[in-house]
XYZ file of N, CA, C and O in Angstrom:
608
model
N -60.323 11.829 -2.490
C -59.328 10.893 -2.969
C -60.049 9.857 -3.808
O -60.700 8.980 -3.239
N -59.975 9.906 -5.064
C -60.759 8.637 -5.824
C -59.809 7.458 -5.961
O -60.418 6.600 -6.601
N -58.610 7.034 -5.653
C -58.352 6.213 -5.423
C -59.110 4.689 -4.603
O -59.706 4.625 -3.527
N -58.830 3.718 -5.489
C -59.662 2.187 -4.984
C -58.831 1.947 -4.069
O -57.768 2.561 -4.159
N -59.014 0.958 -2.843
C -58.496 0.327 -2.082
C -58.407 -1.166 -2.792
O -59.240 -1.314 -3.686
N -57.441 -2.425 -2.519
C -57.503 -3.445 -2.928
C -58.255 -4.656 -1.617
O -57.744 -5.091 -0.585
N -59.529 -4.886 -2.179
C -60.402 -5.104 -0.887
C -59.382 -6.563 -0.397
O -58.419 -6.806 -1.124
N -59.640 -7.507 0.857
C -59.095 -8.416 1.393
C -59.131 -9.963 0.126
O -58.366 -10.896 -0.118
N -60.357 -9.537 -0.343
C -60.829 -10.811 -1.377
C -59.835 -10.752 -2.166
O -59.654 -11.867 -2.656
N -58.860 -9.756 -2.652
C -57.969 -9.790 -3.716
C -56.692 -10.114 -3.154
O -55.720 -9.699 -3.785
N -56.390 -11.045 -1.655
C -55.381 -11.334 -1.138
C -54.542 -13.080 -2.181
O -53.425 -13.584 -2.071
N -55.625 -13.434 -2.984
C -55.148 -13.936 -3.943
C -53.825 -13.671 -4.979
O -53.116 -14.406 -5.665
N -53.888 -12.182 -4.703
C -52.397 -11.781 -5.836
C -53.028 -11.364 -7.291
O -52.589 -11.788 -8.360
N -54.041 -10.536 -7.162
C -54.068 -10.010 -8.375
C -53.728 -9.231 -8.802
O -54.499 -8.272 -8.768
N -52.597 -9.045 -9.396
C -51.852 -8.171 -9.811
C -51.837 -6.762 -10.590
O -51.132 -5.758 -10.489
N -52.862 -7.102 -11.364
C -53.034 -5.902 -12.202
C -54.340 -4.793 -11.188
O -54.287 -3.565 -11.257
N -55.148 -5.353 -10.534
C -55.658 -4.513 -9.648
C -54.857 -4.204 -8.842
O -54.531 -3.042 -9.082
N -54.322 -4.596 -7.975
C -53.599 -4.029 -6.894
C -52.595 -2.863 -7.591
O -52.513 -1.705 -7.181
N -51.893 -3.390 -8.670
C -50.854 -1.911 -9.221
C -51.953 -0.725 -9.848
O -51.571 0.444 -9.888
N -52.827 -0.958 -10.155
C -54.020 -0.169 -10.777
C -54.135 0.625 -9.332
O -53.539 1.682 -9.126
N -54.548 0.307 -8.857
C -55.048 0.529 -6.815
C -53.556 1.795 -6.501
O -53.619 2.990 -6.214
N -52.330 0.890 -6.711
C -51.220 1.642 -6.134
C -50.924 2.517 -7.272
O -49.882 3.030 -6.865
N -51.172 3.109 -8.594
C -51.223 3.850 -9.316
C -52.071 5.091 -9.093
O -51.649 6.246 -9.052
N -53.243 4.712 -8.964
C -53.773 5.450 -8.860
C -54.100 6.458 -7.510
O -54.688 7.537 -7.586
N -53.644 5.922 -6.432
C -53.310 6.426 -4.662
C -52.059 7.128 -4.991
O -51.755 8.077 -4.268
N -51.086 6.726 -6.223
C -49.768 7.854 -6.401
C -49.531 8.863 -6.647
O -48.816 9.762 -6.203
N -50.880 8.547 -8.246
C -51.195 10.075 -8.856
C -52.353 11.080 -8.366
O -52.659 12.155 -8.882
N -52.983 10.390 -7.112
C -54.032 11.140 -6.298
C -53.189 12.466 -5.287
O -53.325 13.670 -5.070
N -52.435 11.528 -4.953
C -51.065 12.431 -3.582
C -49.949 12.866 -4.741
O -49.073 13.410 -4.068
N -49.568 12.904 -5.998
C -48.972 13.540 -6.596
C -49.376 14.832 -6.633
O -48.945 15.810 -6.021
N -50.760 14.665 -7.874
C -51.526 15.956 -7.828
C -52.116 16.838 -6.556
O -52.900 17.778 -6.685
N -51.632 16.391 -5.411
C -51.631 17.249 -4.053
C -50.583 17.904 -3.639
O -50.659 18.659 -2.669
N -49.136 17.651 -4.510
C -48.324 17.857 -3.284
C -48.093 19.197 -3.701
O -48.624 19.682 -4.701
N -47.054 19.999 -2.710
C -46.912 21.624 -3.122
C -46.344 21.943 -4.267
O -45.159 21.647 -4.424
N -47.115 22.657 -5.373
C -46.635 23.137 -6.607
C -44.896 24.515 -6.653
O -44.334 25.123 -7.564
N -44.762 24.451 -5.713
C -43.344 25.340 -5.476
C -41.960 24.846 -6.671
O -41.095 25.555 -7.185
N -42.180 23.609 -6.783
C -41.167 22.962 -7.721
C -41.540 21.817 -8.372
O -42.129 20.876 -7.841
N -41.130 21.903 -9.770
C -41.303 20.937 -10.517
C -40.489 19.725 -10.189
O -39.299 19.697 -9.872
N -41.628 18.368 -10.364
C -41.526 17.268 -9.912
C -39.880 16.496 -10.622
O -39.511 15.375 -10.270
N -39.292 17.141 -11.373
C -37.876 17.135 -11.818
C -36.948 17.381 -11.147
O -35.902 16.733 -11.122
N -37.355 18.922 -10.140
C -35.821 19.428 -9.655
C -36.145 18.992 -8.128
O -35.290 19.306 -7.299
N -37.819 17.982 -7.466
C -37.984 17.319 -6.472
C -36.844 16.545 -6.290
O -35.811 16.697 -5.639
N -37.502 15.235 -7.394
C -36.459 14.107 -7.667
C -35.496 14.300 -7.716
O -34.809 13.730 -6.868
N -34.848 15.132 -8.626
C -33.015 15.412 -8.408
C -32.917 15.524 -7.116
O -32.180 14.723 -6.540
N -33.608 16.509 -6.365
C -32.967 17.067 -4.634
C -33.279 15.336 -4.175
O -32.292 14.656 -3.892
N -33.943 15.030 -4.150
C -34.344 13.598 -3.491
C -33.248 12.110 -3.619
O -33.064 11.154 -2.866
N -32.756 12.451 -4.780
C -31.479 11.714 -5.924
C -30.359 12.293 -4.990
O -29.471 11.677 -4.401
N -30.509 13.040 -4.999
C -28.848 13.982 -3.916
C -29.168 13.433 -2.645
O -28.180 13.388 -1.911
N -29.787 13.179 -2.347
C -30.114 12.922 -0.721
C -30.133 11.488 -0.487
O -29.735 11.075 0.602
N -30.640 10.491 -1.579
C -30.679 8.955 -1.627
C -29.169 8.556 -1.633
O -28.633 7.807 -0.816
N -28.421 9.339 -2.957
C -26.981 8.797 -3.378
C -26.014 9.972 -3.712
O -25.260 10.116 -4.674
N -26.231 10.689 -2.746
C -24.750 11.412 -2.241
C -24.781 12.457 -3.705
O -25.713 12.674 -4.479
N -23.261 13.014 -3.704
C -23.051 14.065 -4.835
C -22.911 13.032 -5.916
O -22.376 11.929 -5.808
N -23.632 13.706 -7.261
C -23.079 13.328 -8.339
C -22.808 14.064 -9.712
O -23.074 15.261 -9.818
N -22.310 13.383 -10.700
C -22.210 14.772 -11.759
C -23.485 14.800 -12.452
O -24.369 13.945 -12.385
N -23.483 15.954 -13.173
C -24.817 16.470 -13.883
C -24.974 15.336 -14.909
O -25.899 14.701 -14.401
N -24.665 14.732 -15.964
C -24.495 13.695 -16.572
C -25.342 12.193 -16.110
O -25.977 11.436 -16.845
N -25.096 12.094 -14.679
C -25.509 10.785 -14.035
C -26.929 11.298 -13.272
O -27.670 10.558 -12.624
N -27.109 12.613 -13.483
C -28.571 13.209 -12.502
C -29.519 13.168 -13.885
O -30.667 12.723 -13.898
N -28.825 13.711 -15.027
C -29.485 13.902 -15.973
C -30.136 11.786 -16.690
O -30.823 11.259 -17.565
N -29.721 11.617 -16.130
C -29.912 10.027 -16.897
C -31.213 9.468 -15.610
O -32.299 9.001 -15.954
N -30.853 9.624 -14.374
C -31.573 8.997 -13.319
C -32.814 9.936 -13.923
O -33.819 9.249 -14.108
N -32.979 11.303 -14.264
C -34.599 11.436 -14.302
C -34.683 11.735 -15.507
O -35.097 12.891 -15.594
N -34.510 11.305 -16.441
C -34.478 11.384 -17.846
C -34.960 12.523 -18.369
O -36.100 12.796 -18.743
N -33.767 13.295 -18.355
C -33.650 14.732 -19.096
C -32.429 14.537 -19.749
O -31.439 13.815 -19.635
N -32.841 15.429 -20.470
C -31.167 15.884 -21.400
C -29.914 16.267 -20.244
O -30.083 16.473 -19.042
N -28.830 16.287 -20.885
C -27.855 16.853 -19.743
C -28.121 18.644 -20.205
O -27.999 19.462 -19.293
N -28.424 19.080 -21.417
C -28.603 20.800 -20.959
C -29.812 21.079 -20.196
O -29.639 21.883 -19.280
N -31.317 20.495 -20.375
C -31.992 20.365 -19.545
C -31.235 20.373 -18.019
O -31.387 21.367 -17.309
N -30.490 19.334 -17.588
C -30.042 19.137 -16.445
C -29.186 20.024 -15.811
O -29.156 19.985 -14.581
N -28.265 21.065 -16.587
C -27.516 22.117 -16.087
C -28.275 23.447 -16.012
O -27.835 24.389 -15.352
N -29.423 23.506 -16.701
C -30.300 24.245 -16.564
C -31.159 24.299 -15.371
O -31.583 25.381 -14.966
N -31.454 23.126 -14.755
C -31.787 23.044 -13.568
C -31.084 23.373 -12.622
O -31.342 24.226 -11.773
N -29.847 22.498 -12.744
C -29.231 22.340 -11.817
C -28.744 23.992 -11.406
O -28.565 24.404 -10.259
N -28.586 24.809 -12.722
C -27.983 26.236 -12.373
C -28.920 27.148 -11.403
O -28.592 28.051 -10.633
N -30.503 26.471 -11.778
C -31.389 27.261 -11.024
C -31.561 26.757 -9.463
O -32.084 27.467 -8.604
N -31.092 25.546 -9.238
C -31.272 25.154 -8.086
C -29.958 26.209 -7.395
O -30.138 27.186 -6.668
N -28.847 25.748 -7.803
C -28.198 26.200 -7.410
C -28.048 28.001 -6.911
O -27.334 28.526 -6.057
N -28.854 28.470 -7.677
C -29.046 29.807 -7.833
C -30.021 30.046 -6.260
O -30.057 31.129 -5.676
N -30.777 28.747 -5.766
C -31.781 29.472 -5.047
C -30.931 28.676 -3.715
O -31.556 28.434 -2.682
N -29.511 28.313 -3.844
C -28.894 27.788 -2.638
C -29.386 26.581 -2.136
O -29.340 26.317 -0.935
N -29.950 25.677 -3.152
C -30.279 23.762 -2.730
C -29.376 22.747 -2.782
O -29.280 21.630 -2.275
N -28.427 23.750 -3.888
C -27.589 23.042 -4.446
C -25.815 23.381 -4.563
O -25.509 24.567 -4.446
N -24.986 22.643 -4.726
C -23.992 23.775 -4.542
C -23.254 22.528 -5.508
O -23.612 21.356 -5.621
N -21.927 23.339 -6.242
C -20.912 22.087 -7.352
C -19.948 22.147 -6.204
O -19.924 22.872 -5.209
N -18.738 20.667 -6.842
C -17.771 20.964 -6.110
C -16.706 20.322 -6.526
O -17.219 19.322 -7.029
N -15.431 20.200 -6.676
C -14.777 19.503 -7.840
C -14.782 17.762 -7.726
O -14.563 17.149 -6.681
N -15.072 17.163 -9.000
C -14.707 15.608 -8.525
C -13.216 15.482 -8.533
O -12.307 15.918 -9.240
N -13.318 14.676 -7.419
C -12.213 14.217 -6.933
C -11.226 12.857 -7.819
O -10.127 12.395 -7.513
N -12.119 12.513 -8.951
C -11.590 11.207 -9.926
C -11.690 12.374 -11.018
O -10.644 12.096 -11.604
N -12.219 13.539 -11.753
C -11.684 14.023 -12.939
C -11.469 15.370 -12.541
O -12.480 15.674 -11.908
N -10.696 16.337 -12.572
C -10.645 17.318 -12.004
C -11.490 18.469 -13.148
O -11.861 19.588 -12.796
N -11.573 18.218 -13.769
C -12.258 18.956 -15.085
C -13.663 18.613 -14.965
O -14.469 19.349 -15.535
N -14.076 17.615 -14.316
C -15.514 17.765 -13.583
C -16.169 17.879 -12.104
O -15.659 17.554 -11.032
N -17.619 18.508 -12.392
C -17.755 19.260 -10.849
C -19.196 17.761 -10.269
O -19.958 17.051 -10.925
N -18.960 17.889 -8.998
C -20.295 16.605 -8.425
C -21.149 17.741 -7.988
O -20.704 18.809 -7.566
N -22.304 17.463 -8.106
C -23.436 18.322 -7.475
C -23.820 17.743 -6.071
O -24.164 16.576 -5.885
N -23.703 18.831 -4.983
C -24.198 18.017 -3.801
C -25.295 18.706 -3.284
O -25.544 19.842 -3.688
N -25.866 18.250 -2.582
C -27.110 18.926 -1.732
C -26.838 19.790 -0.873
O -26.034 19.101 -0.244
N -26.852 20.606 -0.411
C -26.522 21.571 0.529
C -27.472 21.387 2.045
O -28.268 20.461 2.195
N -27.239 22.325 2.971
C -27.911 21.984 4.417
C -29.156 22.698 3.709
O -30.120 21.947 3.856
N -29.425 23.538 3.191
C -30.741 24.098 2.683
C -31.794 23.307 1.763
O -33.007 23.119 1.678
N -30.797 23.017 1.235
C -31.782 21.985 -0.065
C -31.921 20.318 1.221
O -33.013 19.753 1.166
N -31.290 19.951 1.817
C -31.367 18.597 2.378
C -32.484 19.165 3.428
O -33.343 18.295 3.566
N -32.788 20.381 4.257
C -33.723 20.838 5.065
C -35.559 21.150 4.060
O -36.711 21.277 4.475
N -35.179 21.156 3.203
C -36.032 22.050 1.898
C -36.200 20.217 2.060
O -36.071 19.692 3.165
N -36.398 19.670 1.221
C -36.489 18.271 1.247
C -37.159 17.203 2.113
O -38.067 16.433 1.797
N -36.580 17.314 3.151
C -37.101 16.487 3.880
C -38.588 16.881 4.462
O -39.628 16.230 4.565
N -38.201 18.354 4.825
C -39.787 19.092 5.209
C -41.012 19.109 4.062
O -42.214 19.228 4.304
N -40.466 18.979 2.925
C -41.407 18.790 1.694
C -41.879 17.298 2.010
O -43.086 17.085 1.896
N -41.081 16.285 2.381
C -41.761 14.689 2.507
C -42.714 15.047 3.615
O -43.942 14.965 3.612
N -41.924 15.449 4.538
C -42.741 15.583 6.159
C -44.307 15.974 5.760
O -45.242 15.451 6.368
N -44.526 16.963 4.660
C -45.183 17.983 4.507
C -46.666 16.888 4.146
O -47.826 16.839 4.557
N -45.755 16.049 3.071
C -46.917 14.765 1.909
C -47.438 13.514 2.874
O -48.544 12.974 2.868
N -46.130 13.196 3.811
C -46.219 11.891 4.461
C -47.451 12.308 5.824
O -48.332 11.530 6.191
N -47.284 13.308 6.235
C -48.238 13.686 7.309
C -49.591 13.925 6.804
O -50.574 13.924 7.545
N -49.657 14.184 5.204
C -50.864 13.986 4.441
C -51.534 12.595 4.327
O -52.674 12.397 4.747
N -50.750 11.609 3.719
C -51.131 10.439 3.655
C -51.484 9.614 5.125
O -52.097 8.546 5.115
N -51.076 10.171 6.200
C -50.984 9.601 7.343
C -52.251 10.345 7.896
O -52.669 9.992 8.999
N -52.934 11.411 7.172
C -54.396 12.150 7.926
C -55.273 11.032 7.417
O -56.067 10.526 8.211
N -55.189 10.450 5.752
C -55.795 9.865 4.961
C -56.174 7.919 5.851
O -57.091 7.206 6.256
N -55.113 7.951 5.729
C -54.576 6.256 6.847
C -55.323 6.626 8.171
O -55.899 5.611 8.561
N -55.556 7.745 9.069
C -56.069 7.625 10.216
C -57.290 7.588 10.016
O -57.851 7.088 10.992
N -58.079 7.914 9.112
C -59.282 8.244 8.635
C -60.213 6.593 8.083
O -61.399 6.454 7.787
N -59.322 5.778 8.116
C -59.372 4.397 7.398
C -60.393 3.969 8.676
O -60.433 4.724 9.647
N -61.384 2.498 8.654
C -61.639 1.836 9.763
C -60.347 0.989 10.124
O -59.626 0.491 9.260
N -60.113 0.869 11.581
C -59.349 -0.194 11.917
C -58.646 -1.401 11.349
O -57.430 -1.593 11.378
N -59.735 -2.334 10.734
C -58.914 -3.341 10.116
C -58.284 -2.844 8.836
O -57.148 -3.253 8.594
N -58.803 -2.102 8.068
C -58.038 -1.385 7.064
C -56.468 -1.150 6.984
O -55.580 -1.494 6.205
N -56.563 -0.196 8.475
C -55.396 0.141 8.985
C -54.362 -1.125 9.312
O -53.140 -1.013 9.410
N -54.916 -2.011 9.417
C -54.343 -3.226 10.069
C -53.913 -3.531 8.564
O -52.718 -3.718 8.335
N -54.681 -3.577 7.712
C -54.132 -4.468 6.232
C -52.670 -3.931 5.912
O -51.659 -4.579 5.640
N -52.863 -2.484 6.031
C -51.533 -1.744 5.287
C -50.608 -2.088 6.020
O -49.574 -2.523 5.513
N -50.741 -1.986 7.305
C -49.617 -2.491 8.239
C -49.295 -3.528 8.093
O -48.074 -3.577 7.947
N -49.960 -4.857 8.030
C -49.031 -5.766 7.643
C -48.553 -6.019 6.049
O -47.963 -7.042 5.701
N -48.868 -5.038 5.238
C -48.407 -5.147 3.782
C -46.963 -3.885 3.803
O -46.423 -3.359 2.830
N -46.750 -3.755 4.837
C -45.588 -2.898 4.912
C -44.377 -3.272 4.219
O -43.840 -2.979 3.151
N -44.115 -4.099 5.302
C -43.170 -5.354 4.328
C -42.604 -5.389 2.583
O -41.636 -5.106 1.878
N -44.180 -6.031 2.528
C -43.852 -5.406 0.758
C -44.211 -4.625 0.165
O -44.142 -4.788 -1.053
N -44.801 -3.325 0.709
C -44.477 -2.187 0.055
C -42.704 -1.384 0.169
O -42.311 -0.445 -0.522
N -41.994 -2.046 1.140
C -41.154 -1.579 1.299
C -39.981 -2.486 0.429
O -38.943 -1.981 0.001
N -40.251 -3.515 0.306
C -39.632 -4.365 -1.158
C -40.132 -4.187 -2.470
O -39.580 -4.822 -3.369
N -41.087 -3.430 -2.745
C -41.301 -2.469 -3.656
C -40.254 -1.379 -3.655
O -39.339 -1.156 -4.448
N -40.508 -0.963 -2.912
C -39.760 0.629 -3.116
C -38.150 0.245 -2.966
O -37.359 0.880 -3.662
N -37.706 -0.668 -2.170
C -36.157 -1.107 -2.787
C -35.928 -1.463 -4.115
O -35.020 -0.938 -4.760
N -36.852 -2.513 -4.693
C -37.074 -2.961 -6.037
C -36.957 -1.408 -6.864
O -35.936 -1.367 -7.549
N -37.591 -0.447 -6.916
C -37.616 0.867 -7.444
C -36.322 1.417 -7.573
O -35.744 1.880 -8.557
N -35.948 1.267 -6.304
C -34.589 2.199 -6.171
C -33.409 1.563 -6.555
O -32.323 2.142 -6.556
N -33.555 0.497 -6.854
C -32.243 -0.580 -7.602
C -32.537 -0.649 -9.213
O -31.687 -1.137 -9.958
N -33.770 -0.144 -9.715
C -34.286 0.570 -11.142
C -33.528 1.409 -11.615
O -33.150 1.238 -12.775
N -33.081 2.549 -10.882
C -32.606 3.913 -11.234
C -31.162 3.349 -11.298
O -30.449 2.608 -10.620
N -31.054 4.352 -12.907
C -29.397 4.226 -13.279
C -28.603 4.686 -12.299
O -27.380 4.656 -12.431
């Protein structure tokens, strides 16, 4: 893992190291995780699972693809049973894409799969280490709300 840690001395708030630090620990466990699916039709399944069914149009904008890009996916997801259409209920001439019990099982076991990775990495830390992240939980987790109030 060549990822830096942000040592205690930088509890000052330096900003551009610490996102440098959390950049680079992202794209370390990116380039690990299982190559089975492109990091596109992840996010969509992950998008279905955060905020319910939606139409291809509003999936295609959250991960910035085209919308034929996006029916192109979406046809292949659907094809391998992750995904399933179903009519919206506000236009009847359009369909919401929802997650299915396969794709929401497919999913979560893919996090299980990364998070039990990062958590070999975290046990492996000395003690107070472990102690830092833990109490920076907090705001890593007002990060990742901050993120998710990003997406169209």
């Amino acid at each position: 893992m060549s990822a830096t840690f942000v040592s205690s001395a930088d509890s000052n708030g330096n900003v551009d190291e610490t996102a440098d630090a959390l950049y680079a620990l992202m794209a370390d466990f990116v380039r690990q995780r299982p190559r089975d699916m492109s990091m596109t039709a992840a996010a969509t399944l992950t998008a279905l699972r955060q905020r319910g069914p939606q139409r291809i149009t509003a999936l295609a904008g959250t991960q910035g693809v085209t919308q034929p890009s996006m029916t192109s996916l979406i046809a292949s997801l659907e094809k391998s049973g992750l995904v399933a259409r179903r009519d919206d209920p506000a236009d009847g001439r359009a369909s919401l894409i929802e997650l299915t019990e396969v794709g929401l099982d497919y999913i979560v076991e893919r996090r299980r799969q990364v998070t039990d990775r990062i958590g070999e990495y975290i046990e492996s830390l000395p003690t107070d280490q472990r102690s830092a992240l833990a109490a920076a939980l907090p705001a890593l987790r007002g990060l990742e709300e901050m993120a998710g109030e990003d997406v169209p």
